[in-house]
mmCIF file with all atom_site columns, C-alpha atoms in Angstrom:
data_model
loop_
_atom_site.group_PDB
_atom_site.id
_atom_site.type_symbol
_atom_site.label_atom_id
_atom_site.label_alt_id
_atom_site.label_comp_id
_atom_site.label_asym_id
_atom_site.label_entity_id
_atom_site.label_seq_id
_atom_site.pdbx_PDB_ins_code
_atom_site.Cartn_x
_atom_site.Cartn_y
_atom_site.Cartn_z
_atom_site.occupancy
_atom_site.B_iso_or_equiv
_atom_site.pdbx_formal_charge
_atom_site.auth_seq_id
_atom_site.auth_comp_id
_atom_site.auth_asym_id
_atom_site.auth_atom_id
_atom_site.pdbx_PDB_model_num
ATOM 1   C CA . ALA A 1 1   ? 72.823  2.851  85.048  1.00 0.00 ? 193 ALA A CA 1
ATOM 2   C CA . GLN A 1 2   ? 71.982  5.471  87.612  1.00 0.00 ? 194 GLN A CA 1
ATOM 3   C CA . ARG A 1 3   ? 69.931  8.501  86.737  1.00 0.00 ? 195 ARG A CA 1
ATOM 4   C CA . VAL A 1 4   ? 68.527  11.520 88.557  1.00 0.00 ? 196 VAL A CA 1
ATOM 5   C CA . THR A 1 5   ? 65.594  13.435 87.123  1.00 0.00 ? 197 THR A CA 1
ATOM 6   C CA . GLN A 1 6   ? 64.393  16.832 88.242  1.00 0.00 ? 198 GLN A CA 1
ATOM 7   C CA . PRO A 1 7   ? 61.366  17.535 86.055  1.00 0.00 ? 199 PRO A CA 1
ATOM 8   C CA . GLU A 1 8   ? 60.989  21.231 86.870  1.00 0.00 ? 200 GLU A CA 1
ATOM 9   C CA . LYS A 1 9   ? 63.585  23.676 85.577  1.00 0.00 ? 201 LYS A CA 1
ATOM 10  C CA . LEU A 1 10  ? 61.903  26.613 87.284  1.00 0.00 ? 202 LEU A CA 1
ATOM 11  C CA . LEU A 1 11  ? 59.614  26.867 90.273  1.00 0.00 ? 203 LEU A CA 1
ATOM 12  C CA . SER A 1 12  ? 58.102  30.210 91.125  1.00 0.00 ? 204 SER A CA 1
ATOM 13  C CA . VAL A 1 13  ? 56.278  30.518 94.467  1.00 0.00 ? 205 VAL A CA 1
ATOM 14  C CA . PHE A 1 14  ? 55.005  33.291 96.702  1.00 0.00 ? 206 PHE A CA 1
ATOM 15  C CA . LYS A 1 15  ? 56.542  33.962 100.076 1.00 0.00 ? 207 LYS A CA 1
ATOM 16  C CA . GLY A 1 16  ? 54.760  31.939 102.731 1.00 0.00 ? 208 GLY A CA 1
ATOM 17  C CA . ALA A 1 17  ? 53.476  29.339 100.253 1.00 0.00 ? 209 ALA A CA 1
ATOM 18  C CA . PRO A 1 18  ? 54.577  25.699 100.382 1.00 0.00 ? 210 PRO A CA 1
ATOM 19  C CA . VAL A 1 19  ? 57.257  24.585 97.972  1.00 0.00 ? 211 VAL A CA 1
ATOM 20  C CA . GLU A 1 20  ? 58.043  21.089 96.735  1.00 0.00 ? 212 GLU A CA 1
ATOM 21  C CA . LEU A 1 21  ? 60.917  20.214 94.435  1.00 0.00 ? 213 LEU A CA 1
ATOM 22  C CA . LYS A 1 22  ? 60.608  16.871 92.723  1.00 0.00 ? 214 LYS A CA 1
ATOM 23  C CA . CYS A 1 23  ? 63.428  14.388 92.323  1.00 0.00 ? 215 CYS A CA 1
ATOM 24  C CA . ASN A 1 24  ? 63.157  10.904 90.885  1.00 0.00 ? 216 ASN A CA 1
ATOM 25  C CA . TYR A 1 25  ? 65.991  8.458  90.546  1.00 0.00 ? 217 TYR A CA 1
ATOM 26  C CA . SER A 1 26  ? 66.852  5.130  89.018  1.00 0.00 ? 218 SER A CA 1
ATOM 27  C CA . TYR A 1 27  ? 69.453  2.933  90.663  1.00 0.00 ? 219 TYR A CA 1
ATOM 28  C CA . SER A 1 28  ? 69.650  -0.802 91.111  1.00 0.00 ? 220 SER A CA 1
ATOM 29  C CA . GLY A 1 29  ? 71.286  -0.754 94.522  1.00 0.00 ? 221 GLY A CA 1
ATOM 30  C CA . SER A 1 30  ? 70.554  0.964  97.811  1.00 0.00 ? 222 SER A CA 1
ATOM 31  C CA . PRO A 1 31  ? 70.833  4.690  97.071  1.00 0.00 ? 223 PRO A CA 1
ATOM 32  C CA . GLU A 1 32  ? 72.329  7.523  99.047  1.00 0.00 ? 224 GLU A CA 1
ATOM 33  C CA . LEU A 1 33  ? 70.527  10.730 98.165  1.00 0.00 ? 225 LEU A CA 1
ATOM 34  C CA . PHE A 1 34  ? 71.345  14.358 98.738  1.00 0.00 ? 226 PHE A CA 1
ATOM 35  C CA . TRP A 1 35  ? 70.073  17.834 98.039  1.00 0.00 ? 227 TRP A CA 1
ATOM 36  C CA . TYR A 1 36  ? 72.643  20.495 97.174  1.00 0.00 ? 228 TYR A CA 1
ATOM 37  C CA . VAL A 1 37  ? 71.873  24.210 96.886  1.00 0.00 ? 229 VAL A CA 1
ATOM 38  C CA . GLN A 1 38  ? 73.577  27.109 95.173  1.00 0.00 ? 230 GLN A CA 1
ATOM 39  C CA . TYR A 1 39  ? 72.575  30.610 96.233  1.00 0.00 ? 231 TYR A CA 1
ATOM 40  C CA . SER A 1 40  ? 73.322  33.540 93.950  1.00 0.00 ? 232 SER A CA 1
ATOM 41  C CA . ARG A 1 41  ? 77.072  34.199 93.754  1.00 0.00 ? 233 ARG A CA 1
ATOM 42  C CA . GLN A 1 42  ? 77.814  31.449 96.256  1.00 0.00 ? 234 GLN A CA 1
ATOM 43  C CA . ARG A 1 43  ? 79.305  28.000 96.022  1.00 0.00 ? 235 ARG A CA 1
ATOM 44  C CA . LEU A 1 44  ? 77.426  24.776 95.638  1.00 0.00 ? 236 LEU A CA 1
ATOM 45  C CA . GLN A 1 45  ? 76.813  23.390 99.128  1.00 0.00 ? 237 GLN A CA 1
ATOM 46  C CA . LEU A 1 46  ? 75.139  20.459 100.770 1.00 0.00 ? 238 LEU A CA 1
ATOM 47  C CA . LEU A 1 47  ? 71.636  21.158 102.039 1.00 0.00 ? 239 LEU A CA 1
ATOM 48  C CA . LEU A 1 48  ? 70.667  17.762 103.399 1.00 0.00 ? 240 LEU A CA 1
ATOM 49  C CA . ARG A 1 49  ? 71.159  14.038 102.995 1.00 0.00 ? 241 ARG A CA 1
ATOM 50  C CA . HIS A 1 50  ? 68.541  11.340 103.359 1.00 0.00 ? 242 HIS A CA 1
ATOM 51  C CA . ILE A 1 51  ? 70.352  9.303  106.007 1.00 0.00 ? 243 ILE A CA 1
ATOM 52  C CA . SER A 1 52  ? 70.362  12.258 108.381 1.00 0.00 ? 244 SER A CA 1
ATOM 53  C CA . ARG A 1 53  ? 66.571  12.537 108.403 1.00 0.00 ? 245 ARG A CA 1
ATOM 54  C CA . GLU A 1 54  ? 66.972  16.129 109.539 1.00 0.00 ? 246 GLU A CA 1
ATOM 55  C CA . SER A 1 55  ? 65.341  19.436 108.717 1.00 0.00 ? 247 SER A CA 1
ATOM 56  C CA . ILE A 1 56  ? 67.710  22.108 107.429 1.00 0.00 ? 248 ILE A CA 1
ATOM 57  C CA . LYS A 1 57  ? 66.494  25.698 107.014 1.00 0.00 ? 249 LYS A CA 1
ATOM 58  C CA . GLY A 1 58  ? 62.956  24.313 107.263 1.00 0.00 ? 250 GLY A CA 1
ATOM 59  C CA . PHE A 1 59  ? 63.489  21.882 104.386 1.00 0.00 ? 251 PHE A CA 1
ATOM 60  C CA . THR A 1 60  ? 62.850  18.146 104.650 1.00 0.00 ? 252 THR A CA 1
ATOM 61  C CA . ALA A 1 61  ? 63.152  15.325 102.152 1.00 0.00 ? 253 ALA A CA 1
ATOM 62  C CA . ASP A 1 62  ? 61.902  11.791 102.444 1.00 0.00 ? 254 ASP A CA 1
ATOM 63  C CA . LEU A 1 63  ? 63.279  8.887  100.505 1.00 0.00 ? 255 LEU A CA 1
ATOM 64  C CA . ASN A 1 64  ? 60.458  6.858  98.965  1.00 0.00 ? 256 ASN A CA 1
ATOM 65  C CA . LYS A 1 65  ? 61.985  3.690  97.584  1.00 0.00 ? 257 LYS A CA 1
ATOM 66  C CA . GLY A 1 66  ? 58.669  2.470  96.197  1.00 0.00 ? 258 GLY A CA 1
ATOM 67  C CA . GLU A 1 67  ? 58.258  5.554  94.046  1.00 0.00 ? 259 GLU A CA 1
ATOM 68  C CA . THR A 1 68  ? 62.038  6.050  93.675  1.00 0.00 ? 260 THR A CA 1
ATOM 69  C CA . SER A 1 69  ? 61.657  9.650  94.734  1.00 0.00 ? 261 SER A CA 1
ATOM 70  C CA . PHE A 1 70  ? 63.397  12.089 97.058  1.00 0.00 ? 262 PHE A CA 1
ATOM 71  C CA . HIS A 1 71  ? 61.286  15.228 96.925  1.00 0.00 ? 263 HIS A CA 1
ATOM 72  C CA . LEU A 1 72  ? 62.367  18.342 98.836  1.00 0.00 ? 264 LEU A CA 1
ATOM 73  C CA . LYS A 1 73  ? 59.682  20.210 100.758 1.00 0.00 ? 265 LYS A CA 1
ATOM 74  C CA . LYS A 1 74  ? 59.257  23.341 102.808 1.00 0.00 ? 266 LYS A CA 1
ATOM 75  C CA . PRO A 1 75  ? 55.898  24.397 104.229 1.00 0.00 ? 267 PRO A CA 1
ATOM 76  C CA . PHE A 1 76  ? 56.471  28.157 104.094 1.00 0.00 ? 268 PHE A CA 1
ATOM 77  C CA . ALA A 1 77  ? 58.887  29.520 101.492 1.00 0.00 ? 269 ALA A CA 1
ATOM 78  C CA . GLN A 1 78  ? 61.045  32.531 102.324 1.00 0.00 ? 270 GLN A CA 1
ATOM 79  C CA . GLU A 1 79  ? 62.699  34.986 99.930  1.00 0.00 ? 271 GLU A CA 1
ATOM 80  C CA . GLU A 1 80  ? 66.118  33.727 101.026 1.00 0.00 ? 272 GLU A CA 1
ATOM 81  C CA . ASP A 1 81  ? 65.183  30.288 99.666  1.00 0.00 ? 273 ASP A CA 1
ATOM 82  C CA . SER A 1 82  ? 65.559  31.602 96.125  1.00 0.00 ? 274 SER A CA 1
ATOM 83  C CA . ALA A 1 83  ? 68.379  29.516 94.683  1.00 0.00 ? 275 ALA A CA 1
ATOM 84  C CA . MET A 1 84  ? 69.303  26.643 92.403  1.00 0.00 ? 276 MET A CA 1
ATOM 85  C CA . TYR A 1 85  ? 68.635  23.228 93.918  1.00 0.00 ? 277 TYR A CA 1
ATOM 86  C CA . TYR A 1 86  ? 70.259  19.997 92.769  1.00 0.00 ? 278 TYR A CA 1
ATOM 87  C CA . CYS A 1 87  ? 69.230  16.493 93.705  1.00 0.00 ? 279 CYS A CA 1
ATOM 88  C CA . ALA A 1 88  ? 72.158  14.050 93.734  1.00 0.00 ? 280 ALA A CA 1
ATOM 89  C CA . LEU A 1 89  ? 72.529  10.295 94.013  1.00 0.00 ? 281 LEU A CA 1
ATOM 90  C CA . LYS A 1 90  ? 75.627  8.512  95.255  1.00 0.00 ? 282 LYS A CA 1
ATOM 91  C CA . GLY A 1 91  ? 76.016  5.204  93.507  1.00 0.00 ? 283 GLY A CA 1
ATOM 92  C CA . TRP A 1 92  ? 79.075  3.034  92.811  1.00 0.00 ? 284 TRP A CA 1
ATOM 93  C CA . GLY A 1 93  ? 81.201  5.652  94.531  1.00 0.00 ? 285 GLY A CA 1
ATOM 94  C CA . LYS A 1 94  ? 80.129  8.441  92.194  1.00 0.00 ? 286 LYS A CA 1
ATOM 95  C CA . LEU A 1 95  ? 77.898  11.443 92.892  1.00 0.00 ? 287 LEU A CA 1
ATOM 96  C CA . GLN A 1 96  ? 75.403  11.987 90.048  1.00 0.00 ? 288 GLN A CA 1
ATOM 97  C CA . PHE A 1 97  ? 73.503  15.281 89.909  1.00 0.00 ? 289 PHE A CA 1
ATOM 98  C CA . GLY A 1 98  ? 70.169  16.129 88.385  1.00 0.00 ? 290 GLY A CA 1
ATOM 99  C CA . ALA A 1 99  ? 69.847  19.111 86.053  1.00 0.00 ? 291 ALA A CA 1
ATOM 100 C CA . GLY A 1 100 ? 68.631  21.347 88.851  1.00 0.00 ? 292 GLY A CA 1
ATOM 101 C CA . THR A 1 101 ? 65.534  23.374 89.695  1.00 0.00 ? 293 THR A CA 1
ATOM 102 C CA . GLN A 1 102 ? 65.661  27.149 89.944  1.00 0.00 ? 294 GLN A CA 1
ATOM 103 C CA . VAL A 1 103 ? 63.418  28.351 92.785  1.00 0.00 ? 295 VAL A CA 1
ATOM 104 C CA . VAL A 1 104 ? 62.222  31.937 92.787  1.00 0.00 ? 296 VAL A CA 1
ATOM 105 C CA . VAL A 1 105 ? 60.326  33.157 95.836  1.00 0.00 ? 297 VAL A CA 1
ATOM 106 C CA . THR A 1 106 ? 58.454  36.389 95.246  1.00 0.00 ? 298 THR A CA 1
ATOM 107 C CA . PRO A 1 107 ? 57.154  38.634 98.021  1.00 0.00 ? 299 PRO A CA 1
ATOM 108 C CA . GLU B 2 1   ? 88.581  26.944 107.795 1.00 0.00 ? 72  GLU B CA 1
ATOM 109 C CA . ALA B 2 2   ? 89.547  28.178 104.344 1.00 0.00 ? 73  ALA B CA 1
ATOM 110 C CA . GLY B 2 3   ? 87.461  26.756 101.545 1.00 0.00 ? 74  GLY B CA 1
ATOM 111 C CA . VAL B 2 4   ? 88.435  25.102 98.281  1.00 0.00 ? 75  VAL B CA 1
ATOM 112 C CA . ALA B 2 5   ? 90.352  27.540 96.104  1.00 0.00 ? 76  ALA B CA 1
ATOM 113 C CA . GLN B 2 6   ? 90.322  27.578 92.319  1.00 0.00 ? 77  GLN B CA 1
ATOM 114 C CA . SER B 2 7   ? 92.024  29.697 89.701  1.00 0.00 ? 78  SER B CA 1
ATOM 115 C CA . PRO B 2 8   ? 91.519  31.310 87.343  1.00 0.00 ? 79  PRO B CA 1
ATOM 116 C CA . ARG B 2 9   ? 87.889  32.254 87.887  1.00 0.00 ? 80  ARG B CA 1
ATOM 117 C CA . TYR B 2 10  ? 87.298  33.009 84.220  1.00 0.00 ? 81  TYR B CA 1
ATOM 118 C CA . LYS B 2 11  ? 89.093  31.996 81.042  1.00 0.00 ? 82  LYS B CA 1
ATOM 119 C CA . ILE B 2 12  ? 88.369  32.683 77.392  1.00 0.00 ? 83  ILE B CA 1
ATOM 120 C CA . ILE B 2 13  ? 90.339  30.790 74.745  1.00 0.00 ? 84  ILE B CA 1
ATOM 121 C CA . GLU B 2 14  ? 90.019  29.913 71.099  1.00 0.00 ? 85  GLU B CA 1
ATOM 122 C CA . LYS B 2 15  ? 89.337  26.376 69.980  1.00 0.00 ? 86  LYS B CA 1
ATOM 123 C CA . ARG B 2 16  ? 92.401  24.189 69.614  1.00 0.00 ? 87  ARG B CA 1
ATOM 124 C CA . GLN B 2 17  ? 94.226  26.174 72.306  1.00 0.00 ? 88  GLN B CA 1
ATOM 125 C CA . SER B 2 18  ? 95.189  24.615 75.620  1.00 0.00 ? 89  SER B CA 1
ATOM 126 C CA . VAL B 2 19  ? 94.136  25.657 79.114  1.00 0.00 ? 90  VAL B CA 1
ATOM 127 C CA . ALA B 2 20  ? 94.887  24.604 82.671  1.00 0.00 ? 91  ALA B CA 1
ATOM 128 C CA . PHE B 2 21  ? 92.901  24.996 85.867  1.00 0.00 ? 92  PHE B CA 1
ATOM 129 C CA . TRP B 2 22  ? 94.259  24.826 89.379  1.00 0.00 ? 93  TRP B CA 1
ATOM 130 C CA . CYS B 2 23  ? 92.610  23.637 92.582  1.00 0.00 ? 94  CYS B CA 1
ATOM 131 C CA . ASN B 2 24  ? 93.733  23.793 96.197  1.00 0.00 ? 95  ASN B CA 1
ATOM 132 C CA . PRO B 2 25  ? 91.491  21.631 98.410  1.00 0.00 ? 96  PRO B CA 1
ATOM 133 C CA . ILE B 2 26  ? 90.692  22.147 102.058 1.00 0.00 ? 97  ILE B CA 1
ATOM 134 C CA . SER B 2 27  ? 93.705  21.264 104.174 1.00 0.00 ? 98  SER B CA 1
ATOM 135 C CA . GLY B 2 28  ? 93.713  17.623 105.187 1.00 0.00 ? 99  GLY B CA 1
ATOM 136 C CA . HIS B 2 29  ? 91.091  16.511 102.697 1.00 0.00 ? 100 HIS B CA 1
ATOM 137 C CA . ALA B 2 30  ? 92.195  13.267 101.084 1.00 0.00 ? 101 ALA B CA 1
ATOM 138 C CA . THR B 2 31  ? 89.660  13.153 98.273  1.00 0.00 ? 102 THR B CA 1
ATOM 139 C CA . LEU B 2 32  ? 89.551  15.639 95.401  1.00 0.00 ? 103 LEU B CA 1
ATOM 140 C CA . TYR B 2 33  ? 87.029  15.803 92.588  1.00 0.00 ? 104 TYR B CA 1
ATOM 141 C CA . TRP B 2 34  ? 86.830  17.666 89.284  1.00 0.00 ? 105 TRP B CA 1
ATOM 142 C CA . TYR B 2 35  ? 83.387  18.266 87.809  1.00 0.00 ? 106 TYR B CA 1
ATOM 143 C CA . GLN B 2 36  ? 82.262  19.767 84.516  1.00 0.00 ? 107 GLN B CA 1
ATOM 144 C CA . GLN B 2 37  ? 79.024  21.751 84.556  1.00 0.00 ? 108 GLN B CA 1
ATOM 145 C CA . ILE B 2 38  ? 77.619  22.676 81.170  1.00 0.00 ? 109 ILE B CA 1
ATOM 146 C CA . LEU B 2 39  ? 74.999  25.435 81.127  1.00 0.00 ? 110 LEU B CA 1
ATOM 147 C CA . GLY B 2 40  ? 71.592  24.075 82.071  1.00 0.00 ? 111 GLY B CA 1
ATOM 148 C CA . GLN B 2 41  ? 72.940  20.805 83.437  1.00 0.00 ? 112 GLN B CA 1
ATOM 149 C CA . GLY B 2 42  ? 74.070  19.498 86.781  1.00 0.00 ? 113 GLY B CA 1
ATOM 150 C CA . PRO B 2 43  ? 77.733  18.928 87.559  1.00 0.00 ? 114 PRO B CA 1
ATOM 151 C CA . LYS B 2 44  ? 79.253  15.818 85.975  1.00 0.00 ? 115 LYS B CA 1
ATOM 152 C CA . LEU B 2 45  ? 82.194  14.057 87.609  1.00 0.00 ? 116 LEU B CA 1
ATOM 153 C CA . LEU B 2 46  ? 85.307  14.029 85.448  1.00 0.00 ? 117 LEU B CA 1
ATOM 154 C CA . ILE B 2 47  ? 87.871  12.565 87.814  1.00 0.00 ? 118 ILE B CA 1
ATOM 155 C CA . GLN B 2 48  ? 88.248  11.631 91.469  1.00 0.00 ? 119 GLN B CA 1
ATOM 156 C CA . PHE B 2 49  ? 91.534  11.402 93.378  1.00 0.00 ? 120 PHE B CA 1
ATOM 157 C CA . GLN B 2 50  ? 92.170  9.702  96.703  1.00 0.00 ? 121 GLN B CA 1
ATOM 158 C CA . ASN B 2 51  ? 95.394  11.323 97.927  1.00 0.00 ? 122 ASN B CA 1
ATOM 159 C CA . ASN B 2 52  ? 97.455  11.317 94.721  1.00 0.00 ? 123 ASN B CA 1
ATOM 160 C CA . GLY B 2 53  ? 95.889  8.218  93.160  1.00 0.00 ? 124 GLY B CA 1
ATOM 161 C CA . VAL B 2 54  ? 93.050  8.181  90.634  1.00 0.00 ? 125 VAL B CA 1
ATOM 162 C CA . VAL B 2 55  ? 89.892  6.469  91.923  1.00 0.00 ? 126 VAL B CA 1
ATOM 163 C CA . ASP B 2 56  ? 87.584  7.150  88.979  1.00 0.00 ? 127 ASP B CA 1
ATOM 164 C CA . ASP B 2 57  ? 88.266  8.788  85.632  1.00 0.00 ? 128 ASP B CA 1
ATOM 165 C CA . SER B 2 58  ? 85.681  6.908  83.606  1.00 0.00 ? 129 SER B CA 1
ATOM 166 C CA . GLN B 2 59  ? 84.029  10.105 82.348  1.00 0.00 ? 130 GLN B CA 1
ATOM 167 C CA . LEU B 2 60  ? 87.219  12.015 81.568  1.00 0.00 ? 131 LEU B CA 1
ATOM 168 C CA . PRO B 2 61  ? 87.745  12.485 77.804  1.00 0.00 ? 132 PRO B CA 1
ATOM 169 C CA . LYS B 2 62  ? 91.297  11.250 77.949  1.00 0.00 ? 133 LYS B CA 1
ATOM 170 C CA . ASP B 2 63  ? 92.151  12.197 74.371  1.00 0.00 ? 134 ASP B CA 1
ATOM 171 C CA . ARG B 2 64  ? 92.120  15.862 75.380  1.00 0.00 ? 135 ARG B CA 1
ATOM 172 C CA . PHE B 2 65  ? 91.712  16.114 79.161  1.00 0.00 ? 136 PHE B CA 1
ATOM 173 C CA . SER B 2 66  ? 94.336  15.273 81.737  1.00 0.00 ? 137 SER B CA 1
ATOM 174 C CA . ALA B 2 67  ? 94.570  15.808 85.466  1.00 0.00 ? 138 ALA B CA 1
ATOM 175 C CA . GLU B 2 68  ? 97.137  15.276 88.137  1.00 0.00 ? 139 GLU B CA 1
ATOM 176 C CA . ARG B 2 69  ? 97.391  15.656 91.877  1.00 0.00 ? 140 ARG B CA 1
ATOM 177 C CA . LEU B 2 70  ? 101.027 15.713 92.800  1.00 0.00 ? 141 LEU B CA 1
ATOM 178 C CA . LYS B 2 71  ? 101.884 15.134 96.468  1.00 0.00 ? 142 LYS B CA 1
ATOM 179 C CA . GLY B 2 72  ? 98.220  14.531 97.201  1.00 0.00 ? 143 GLY B CA 1
ATOM 180 C CA . VAL B 2 73  ? 97.376  18.194 97.697  1.00 0.00 ? 144 VAL B CA 1
ATOM 181 C CA . ASP B 2 74  ? 96.894  20.648 94.801  1.00 0.00 ? 145 ASP B CA 1
ATOM 182 C CA . SER B 2 75  ? 95.525  19.479 91.498  1.00 0.00 ? 146 SER B CA 1
ATOM 183 C CA . THR B 2 76  ? 95.557  20.725 87.924  1.00 0.00 ? 147 THR B CA 1
ATOM 184 C CA . LEU B 2 77  ? 93.128  19.901 85.133  1.00 0.00 ? 148 LEU B CA 1
ATOM 185 C CA . LYS B 2 78  ? 94.276  20.485 81.564  1.00 0.00 ? 149 LYS B CA 1
ATOM 186 C CA . ILE B 2 79  ? 92.468  20.569 78.254  1.00 0.00 ? 150 ILE B CA 1
ATOM 187 C CA . GLN B 2 80  ? 94.509  20.274 75.088  1.00 0.00 ? 151 GLN B CA 1
ATOM 188 C CA . PRO B 2 81  ? 93.247  21.026 72.483  1.00 0.00 ? 152 PRO B CA 1
ATOM 189 C CA . ALA B 2 82  ? 90.005  22.685 73.542  1.00 0.00 ? 153 ALA B CA 1
ATOM 190 C CA . LYS B 2 83  ? 86.765  22.307 71.605  1.00 0.00 ? 154 LYS B CA 1
ATOM 191 C CA . LEU B 2 84  ? 83.720  24.528 71.545  1.00 0.00 ? 155 LEU B CA 1
ATOM 192 C CA . GLU B 2 85  ? 81.758  21.950 73.558  1.00 0.00 ? 156 GLU B CA 1
ATOM 193 C CA . ASP B 2 86  ? 84.246  22.266 76.430  1.00 0.00 ? 157 ASP B CA 1
ATOM 194 C CA . SER B 2 87  ? 82.682  25.619 77.350  1.00 0.00 ? 158 SER B CA 1
ATOM 195 C CA . ALA B 2 88  ? 81.465  25.040 80.892  1.00 0.00 ? 159 ALA B CA 1
ATOM 196 C CA . VAL B 2 89  ? 82.121  25.748 84.538  1.00 0.00 ? 160 VAL B CA 1
ATOM 197 C CA . TYR B 2 90  ? 84.797  23.470 85.981  1.00 0.00 ? 161 TYR B CA 1
ATOM 198 C CA . LEU B 2 91  ? 84.234  22.766 89.658  1.00 0.00 ? 162 LEU B CA 1
ATOM 199 C CA . CYS B 2 92  ? 86.706  21.347 92.101  1.00 0.00 ? 163 CYS B CA 1
ATOM 200 C CA . ALA B 2 93  ? 85.503  19.731 95.313  1.00 0.00 ? 164 ALA B CA 1
ATOM 201 C CA . SER B 2 94  ? 87.163  17.995 98.219  1.00 0.00 ? 165 SER B CA 1
ATOM 202 C CA . SER B 2 95  ? 86.119  15.795 101.110 1.00 0.00 ? 166 SER B CA 1
ATOM 203 C CA . PRO B 2 96  ? 87.937  14.297 104.106 1.00 0.00 ? 167 PRO B CA 1
ATOM 204 C CA . LEU B 2 97  ? 87.554  10.805 102.686 1.00 0.00 ? 168 LEU B CA 1
ATOM 205 C CA . GLU B 2 98  ? 85.432  9.105  100.080 1.00 0.00 ? 169 GLU B CA 1
ATOM 206 C CA . GLY B 2 99  ? 82.069  7.903  101.265 1.00 0.00 ? 170 GLY B CA 1
ATOM 207 C CA . LEU B 2 100 ? 79.367  9.671  103.189 1.00 0.00 ? 171 LEU B CA 1
ATOM 208 C CA . TYR B 2 101 ? 81.513  12.693 103.850 1.00 0.00 ? 172 TYR B CA 1
ATOM 209 C CA . GLU B 2 102 ? 80.178  15.952 102.481 1.00 0.00 ? 173 GLU B CA 1
ATOM 210 C CA . GLN B 2 103 ? 81.868  17.349 99.394  1.00 0.00 ? 174 GLN B CA 1
ATOM 211 C CA . TYR B 2 104 ? 82.970  20.986 99.665  1.00 0.00 ? 175 TYR B CA 1
ATOM 212 C CA . PHE B 2 105 ? 82.956  22.856 96.389  1.00 0.00 ? 176 PHE B CA 1
ATOM 213 C CA . GLY B 2 106 ? 85.157  25.627 95.087  1.00 0.00 ? 177 GLY B CA 1
ATOM 214 C CA . PRO B 2 107 ? 83.843  28.706 93.246  1.00 0.00 ? 178 PRO B CA 1
ATOM 215 C CA . GLY B 2 108 ? 84.511  27.173 89.841  1.00 0.00 ? 179 GLY B CA 1
ATOM 216 C CA . THR B 2 109 ? 86.304  28.306 86.702  1.00 0.00 ? 180 THR B CA 1
ATOM 217 C CA . ARG B 2 110 ? 84.099  29.491 83.860  1.00 0.00 ? 181 ARG B CA 1
ATOM 218 C CA . LEU B 2 111 ? 85.671  28.493 80.540  1.00 0.00 ? 182 LEU B CA 1
ATOM 219 C CA . THR B 2 112 ? 84.499  29.943 77.258  1.00 0.00 ? 183 THR B CA 1
ATOM 220 C CA . VAL B 2 113 ? 85.883  28.433 74.068  1.00 0.00 ? 184 VAL B CA 1
ATOM 221 C CA . THR B 2 114 ? 85.351  30.577 70.970  1.00 0.00 ? 185 THR B CA 1
#
């Protein structure tokens, strides 16, 4: 069975501080991992995917197969980063989401 | 391009009543998904269509939920009869094809069953 775990329901950080959202997964095959974000009053949207190895809005995420993790990081949080973040795993054709982490960036 | 459209945006019904949700995907997108998002949880896939055929409905409670995608475009999701535990946001998403393509989500329909 595939599973995605986001251990933090809420992450509160100060503007300019680093932020790291944790995501751990269990999957027997080769995973495809994603981070989705939902800003207030907006739709759920893709933030980044591990195969792209890109930085989006200053965020990066590295797939660590040894630790089965796909943590999302940003060195300097901005107020506009306040949102709900979901880690998702694509396995056996199905996208499975974690429960999400609410990020609040305070000035 | 226009995004995924859903209606209604909000619906309140009593238990044992029926309800239907409508989704219009992005033009040209072959794959359509319905998700259920219960408060405090991530979205859970209910059903996936490729054109007008069902690819995966393993998590659809088929005794009360049904979905169709006639002509491979619009889709409707129906609940009959509704239970209290069906209270959730129902999200529709579409993508050009199944696979690595990004899924584009609609605004969702918030269902409250009283």
